[in-house]
PDB file of C-alpha atoms in Angstrom:
ATOM      1  CA  GLY A 243       8.298   0.880  53.910  1.00  0.00           C
ATOM      2  CA  PHE A 244       5.708   2.162  56.411  1.00  0.00           C
ATOM      3  CA  MET A 245       4.096  -1.261  56.597  1.00  0.00           C
ATOM      4  CA  SER A 246       7.274  -3.073  56.814  1.00  0.00           C
ATOM      5  CA  LEU A 247       8.404  -0.975  59.769  1.00  0.00           C
ATOM      6  CA  ALA A 248       5.207  -1.527  61.554  1.00  0.00           C
ATOM      7  CA  SER A 249       5.381  -5.260  61.042  1.00  0.00           C
ATOM      8  CA  LEU A 250       8.890  -5.301  62.379  1.00  0.00           C
ATOM      9  CA  ILE A 251       7.954  -3.301  65.656  1.00  0.00           C
ATOM     10  CA  SER A 252       4.712  -5.681  65.790  1.00  0.00           C
ATOM     11  CA  CYS A 253       7.029  -8.621  65.934  1.00  0.00           C
ATOM     12  CA  VAL A 254       9.437  -7.460  68.445  1.00  0.00           C
ATOM     13  CA  TYR A 255       6.802  -6.206  70.819  1.00  0.00           C
ATOM     14  CA  GLN A 256       4.246  -9.208  70.349  1.00  0.00           C
ATOM     15  CA  ASP A 257       5.356 -10.654  73.815  1.00  0.00           C
ATOM     16  CA  LYS A 258       5.876  -7.634  75.768  1.00  0.00           C
ATOM     17  CA  ALA A 259       3.017  -5.342  74.773  1.00  0.00           C
ATOM     18  CA  PRO A 260       0.460  -7.348  72.573  1.00  0.00           C
ATOM     19  CA  ASP A 261      -2.064  -4.511  72.448  1.00  0.00           C
ATOM     20  CA  LEU A 262       0.556  -2.115  71.300  1.00  0.00           C
ATOM     21  CA  ALA A 263       1.939  -4.598  68.807  1.00  0.00           C
ATOM     22  CA  PHE A 264      -1.513  -5.127  67.295  1.00  0.00           C
ATOM     23  CA  GLY A 265      -2.282  -1.313  67.181  1.00  0.00           C
ATOM     24  CA  VAL A 266       0.774  -0.668  65.353  1.00  0.00           C
ATOM     25  CA  LEU A 267       0.071  -3.634  62.774  1.00  0.00           C
ATOM     26  CA  VAL A 268      -3.458  -2.090  62.251  1.00  0.00           C
ATOM     27  CA  ALA A 269      -1.871   1.369  61.398  1.00  0.00           C
ATOM     28  CA  GLY A 270       0.577  -0.268  58.980  1.00  0.00           C
ATOM     29  CA  ASN A 271      -2.191  -2.256  57.401  1.00  0.00           C
ATOM     30  CA  ILE A 272      -4.385   0.677  56.877  1.00  0.00           C
ATOM     31  CA  VAL A 273      -1.643   2.641  55.277  1.00  0.00           C
ATOM     32  CA  PHE A 274      -0.516  -0.641  53.294  1.00  0.00           C
ATOM     33  CA  LEU A 275      -4.068  -1.259  51.954  1.00  0.00           C
ATOM     34  CA  ALA A 276      -4.494   2.371  50.899  1.00  0.00           C
ATOM     35  CA  SER A 277      -1.281   2.441  48.949  1.00  0.00           C
ATOM     36  CA  CYS A 278      -1.939  -0.732  47.433  1.00  0.00           C
ATOM     37  CA  ALA A 279      -5.518   0.390  46.418  1.00  0.00           C
ATOM     38  CA  TYR A 280      -3.948   3.448  44.598  1.00  0.00           C
ATOM     39  CA  PHE A 281      -0.983   1.486  43.016  1.00  0.00           C
ATOM     40  CA  TYR A 282      -3.138  -1.246  41.466  1.00  0.00           C
ATOM     41  CA  VAL A 283      -5.982   0.872  40.280  1.00  0.00           C
ATOM     42  CA  TYR A 284      -3.310   2.973  38.631  1.00  0.00           C
ATOM     43  CA  HIS A 285      -1.372   0.281  37.112  1.00  0.00           C
ATOM     44  CA  TRP A 286      -4.362  -1.934  36.008  1.00  0.00           C
ATOM     45  CA  SER A 287      -6.012   0.966  34.531  1.00  0.00           C
ATOM     46  CA  ARG A 288      -2.572   1.764  32.699  1.00  0.00           C
ATOM     47  CA  MET A 289      -2.617  -1.803  31.415  1.00  0.00           C
ATOM     48  CA  PHE A 290      -6.158  -1.514  30.070  1.00  0.00           C
ATOM     49  CA  ARG A 291      -5.183   1.909  28.504  1.00  0.00           C
ATOM     50  CA  HIS A 292      -2.190   0.425  26.691  1.00  0.00           C
ATOM     51  CA  VAL A 293      -4.352  -2.482  25.393  1.00  0.00           C
ATOM     52  CA  MET A 294      -6.817   0.021  23.953  1.00  0.00           C
ATOM     53  CA  GLN A 295      -3.911   2.010  22.318  1.00  0.00           C
ATOM     54  CA  ASN A 296      -2.200  -0.997  20.965  1.00  0.00           C
ATOM     55  CA  ARG A 297       0.865  -0.457  23.313  1.00  0.00           C
ATOM     56  CA  PHE A 298       0.328  -3.544  25.329  1.00  0.00           C
ATOM     57  CA  ARG A 299       3.332  -5.287  27.002  1.00  0.00           C
ATOM     58  CA  PRO A 300       2.235  -8.509  27.981  1.00  0.00           C
ATOM     59  CA  LEU A 301       5.395  -9.398  30.199  1.00  0.00           C
ATOM     60  CA  TRP A 302       4.261  -6.599  32.690  1.00  0.00           C
ATOM     61  CA  MET A 303       1.138  -8.730  33.587  1.00  0.00           C
ATOM     62  CA  PRO A 304       2.769 -11.598  35.327  1.00  0.00           C
ATOM     63  CA  GLY A 305       4.972  -9.305  37.374  1.00  0.00           C
ATOM     64  CA  LEU A 306       1.984  -7.184  38.379  1.00  0.00           C
ATOM     65  CA  PHE A 307       0.054 -10.289  39.139  1.00  0.00           C
ATOM     66  CA  GLY A 308       2.858 -11.912  41.164  1.00  0.00           C
ATOM     67  CA  LEU A 309       3.267  -8.450  43.169  1.00  0.00           C
ATOM     68  CA  MET A 310      -0.393  -8.621  43.937  1.00  0.00           C
ATOM     69  CA  CYS A 311      -0.007 -12.140  45.162  1.00  0.00           C
ATOM     70  CA  LEU A 312       2.830 -11.197  47.503  1.00  0.00           C
ATOM     71  CA  HIS A 313       0.687  -8.130  48.803  1.00  0.00           C
ATOM     72  CA  GLY A 314      -2.175 -10.372  49.301  1.00  0.00           C
ATOM     73  CA  LEU A 315      -0.162 -12.454  51.750  1.00  0.00           C
ATOM     74  CA  THR A 316       0.169  -9.318  53.960  1.00  0.00           C
ATOM     75  CA  ILE A 317      -3.611  -8.815  53.833  1.00  0.00           C
ATOM     76  CA  ALA A 318      -4.299 -12.518  54.542  1.00  0.00           C
ATOM     77  CA  ASP A 319      -1.924 -12.453  57.504  1.00  0.00           C
ATOM     78  CA  PHE A 320      -3.757  -9.344  58.872  1.00  0.00           C
ATOM     79  CA  ALA A 321      -7.084 -10.983  58.268  1.00  0.00           C
ATOM     80  CA  LYS A 322      -6.098 -14.103  60.147  1.00  0.00           C
ATOM     81  CA  ARG A 323      -5.037 -11.918  62.984  1.00  0.00           C
ATOM     82  CA  VAL A 324      -8.110  -9.932  63.254  1.00  0.00           C
ATOM     83  CA  ASP A 325     -10.082 -13.168  63.011  1.00  0.00           C
ATOM     84  CA  ASP A 326      -8.325 -15.021  65.954  1.00  0.00           C
ATOM     85  CA  ALA A 327      -6.219 -13.035  68.438  1.00  0.00           C
ATOM     86  CA  GLY A 328      -4.510 -16.119  69.438  1.00  0.00           C
ATOM     87  CA  TRP A 329      -3.428 -17.261  66.051  1.00  0.00           C
ATOM     88  CA  TRP A 330      -0.163 -15.622  65.776  1.00  0.00           C
ATOM     89  CA  THR A 331       0.886 -16.644  69.164  1.00  0.00           C
ATOM     90  CA  ILE A 332       0.293 -20.342  68.134  1.00  0.00           C
ATOM     91  CA  VAL A 333       2.137 -19.877  64.952  1.00  0.00           C
ATOM     92  CA  CYS A 334       5.064 -18.405  66.654  1.00  0.00           C
ATOM     93  CA  THR A 335       5.028 -21.335  69.390  1.00  0.00           C
ATOM     94  CA  ILE A 336       4.987 -23.946  66.628  1.00  0.00           C
ATOM     95  CA  TYR A 337       7.537 -22.042  64.583  1.00  0.00           C
ATOM     96  CA  PRO A 338       9.938 -20.373  66.921  1.00  0.00           C
ATOM     97  CA  ASP A 339      11.877 -18.578  63.996  1.00  0.00           C
ATOM     98  CA  GLU A 340       8.692 -17.083  62.436  1.00  0.00           C
ATOM     99  CA  TRP A 341       9.523 -13.583  63.581  1.00  0.00           C
ATOM    100  CA  TRP A 342      12.935 -13.916  62.085  1.00  0.00           C
ATOM    101  CA  TRP A 343      11.359 -15.015  58.729  1.00  0.00           C
ATOM    102  CA  VAL A 344       8.901 -12.161  59.081  1.00  0.00           C
ATOM    103  CA  ALA A 345      11.753  -9.635  59.616  1.00  0.00           C
ATOM    104  CA  ASP A 346      13.543 -10.923  56.712  1.00  0.00           C
ATOM    105  CA  VAL A 347      10.523 -10.764  54.455  1.00  0.00           C
ATOM    106  CA  ARG A 348      10.053  -7.028  55.485  1.00  0.00           C
ATOM    107  CA  ILE A 349      13.709  -6.297  54.697  1.00  0.00           C
ATOM    108  CA  ILE A 350      13.267  -7.803  51.443  1.00  0.00           C
ATOM    109  CA  GLU A 351      10.327  -5.704  50.772  1.00  0.00           C
ATOM    110  CA  LEU A 352      12.380  -2.568  51.639  1.00  0.00           C
ATOM    111  CA  PHE A 353      15.103  -3.892  49.132  1.00  0.00           C
ATOM    112  CA  VAL A 354      12.523  -4.573  46.283  1.00  0.00           C
ATOM    113  CA  THR A 355      10.938  -1.092  46.730  1.00  0.00           C
ATOM    114  CA  ALA A 356      14.487   0.525  46.556  1.00  0.00           C
ATOM    115  CA  ALA A 357      15.285  -1.563  43.533  1.00  0.00           C
ATOM    116  CA  ALA A 358      12.154  -0.694  41.772  1.00  0.00           C
ATOM    117  CA  LEU A 359      12.484   2.852  42.352  1.00  0.00           C
ATOM    118  CA  TRP A 360      16.019   2.719  41.088  1.00  0.00           C
ATOM    119  CA  LEU A 361      14.852   0.996  37.952  1.00  0.00           C
ATOM    120  CA  ILE A 362      12.021   3.623  37.366  1.00  0.00           C
ATOM    121  CA  ILE A 363      14.593   6.348  37.629  1.00  0.00           C
ATOM    122  CA  LEU A 364      16.912   4.466  34.963  1.00  0.00           C
ATOM    123  CA  HIS A 365      13.862   3.929  32.776  1.00  0.00           C
ATOM    124  CA  ILE A 366      12.986   7.634  33.023  1.00  0.00           C
ATOM    125  CA  GLN A 367      16.510   8.596  32.222  1.00  0.00           C
ATOM    126  CA  GLY A 368      16.350   6.445  29.227  1.00  0.00           C
ATOM    127  CA  VAL A 369      19.280   4.071  30.386  1.00  0.00           C
ATOM    128  CA  PHE A 370      17.011   0.976  30.769  1.00  0.00           C
ATOM    129  CA  THR A 371      14.018   0.789  28.583  1.00  0.00           C
ATOM    130  CA  GLY A 372      12.030  -1.820  26.718  1.00  0.00           C
ATOM    131  CA  MET A 373      12.347  -5.573  27.268  1.00  0.00           C
ATOM    132  CA  LYS A 374      15.447  -5.163  29.357  1.00  0.00           C
ATOM    133  CA  ASN A 375      13.835  -3.088  31.970  1.00  0.00           C
ATOM    134  CA  ALA A 376      10.752  -5.300  32.025  1.00  0.00           C
ATOM    135  CA  ALA A 377      12.725  -8.441  32.357  1.00  0.00           C
ATOM    136  CA  LEU A 378      15.007  -7.039  35.080  1.00  0.00           C
ATOM    137  CA  VAL A 379      12.026  -5.545  37.105  1.00  0.00           C
ATOM    138  CA  VAL A 380       9.975  -8.775  36.936  1.00  0.00           C
ATOM    139  CA  ILE A 381      12.773 -11.194  37.687  1.00  0.00           C
ATOM    140  CA  GLY A 382      14.845  -8.897  40.173  1.00  0.00           C
ATOM    141  CA  THR A 383      12.039  -7.315  42.188  1.00  0.00           C
ATOM    142  CA  ILE A 384       9.274 -10.008  42.155  1.00  0.00           C
ATOM    143  CA  PHE A 385      10.519 -13.724  41.388  1.00  0.00           C
ATOM    144  CA  LEU A 386      14.121 -13.536  42.693  1.00  0.00           C
ATOM    145  CA  PRO A 387      12.952 -12.092  46.345  1.00  0.00           C
ATOM    146  CA  VAL A 388      10.110 -14.793  46.259  1.00  0.00           C
ATOM    147  CA  GLY A 389      12.709 -17.476  45.482  1.00  0.00           C
ATOM    148  CA  ILE A 390      15.055 -16.207  48.227  1.00  0.00           C
ATOM    149  CA  MET A 391      12.269 -16.088  50.710  1.00  0.00           C
ATOM    150  CA  ALA A 392      10.994 -19.718  49.840  1.00  0.00           C
ATOM    151  CA  LEU A 393      14.656 -20.855  50.092  1.00  0.00           C
ATOM    152  CA  GLU A 394      15.110 -19.184  53.415  1.00  0.00           C
ATOM    153  CA  SER A 395      12.116 -20.959  54.923  1.00  0.00           C
ATOM    154  CA  THR A 396      13.760 -24.170  54.460  1.00  0.00           C
ATOM    155  CA  TRP A 397      16.490 -23.848  56.966  1.00  0.00           C
ATOM    156  CA  LEU A 398      14.586 -21.574  59.414  1.00  0.00           C
ATOM    157  CA  ARG A 399      12.089 -23.115  61.699  1.00  0.00           C
ATOM    158  CA  ALA A 400       9.526 -20.942  60.118  1.00  0.00           C
ATOM    159  CA  SER A 401       6.311 -21.689  58.266  1.00  0.00           C
ATOM    160  CA  ALA A 402       6.833 -19.530  55.220  1.00  0.00           C
ATOM    161  CA  TRP A 403       3.186 -19.607  53.891  1.00  0.00           C
ATOM    162  CA  GLN A 404       1.838 -22.841  55.593  1.00  0.00           C
ATOM    163  CA  HIS A 405       0.573 -20.822  58.586  1.00  0.00           C
ATOM    164  CA  TYR A 406      -2.043 -19.314  56.563  1.00  0.00           C
ATOM    165  CA  LEU A 407      -3.680 -22.936  56.732  1.00  0.00           C
ATOM    166  CA  MET A 408      -3.583 -23.143  60.472  1.00  0.00           C
ATOM    167  CA  VAL A 409      -6.272 -22.074  62.930  1.00  0.00           C
ATOM    168  CA  GLY A 410      -5.848 -20.610  66.304  1.00  0.00           C
ATOM    169  CA  PRO A 411      -7.623 -21.095  69.658  1.00  0.00           C
ATOM    170  CA  LYS A 412     -10.806 -19.508  68.461  1.00  0.00           C
ATOM    171  CA  TYR A 413     -11.543 -22.659  66.491  1.00  0.00           C
ATOM    172  CA  TRP A 414     -10.543 -25.277  69.187  1.00  0.00           C
TER     173      TRP A 414
END
C-alpha cells in the first residue's frame, strides 16, 4: 500500500515538483524492496520446506512467480528513472495517458492486496482451503488483474510495458 500511495503522489507532482516527486518515489521503493525481500524469502523458503516435507503444492509456484514478475516491473521502472532522470518525462510526453495507467495499476495493487488478505483470513478460518483457495488466489489476485491492466492499456494512450524498452535523453 505504501508504494502505491508513493507512486500516485509521485505521478501527481511530477510536473509541479519533480524533486519532491522523485524523493517520494525513492522512499516508496525502499519500503517496497524491503517488503518484497521479506515476502519472497519467506514464501520461497516455505516452498522449499514443503518440497522437503512432501507437502509441495505445484500450483502455488506459477502464482508466486507471476507476482514476482509484476513486482519486478516496479523495480525495473525505478531503475530506469534512476538511470535517466529525463526518461519518465519523455514517456509521459509520448504517452499522455501514462499517469492514468500508473494510477490504475496502483489501485489494482491495492485491490489485490486486500483480496489476498481476505483470502488468507478465509483460509485460516477453514472456509477456503486446498485447491479452491489456490486457484482463486492465483487467478483472482494475479492473472485477472494482469489481464485487466493489459486490456486497459489498449484503449488508453499509455505504454503498458513497452516503455521499459525506451531510452531517455541521457542516451541521445
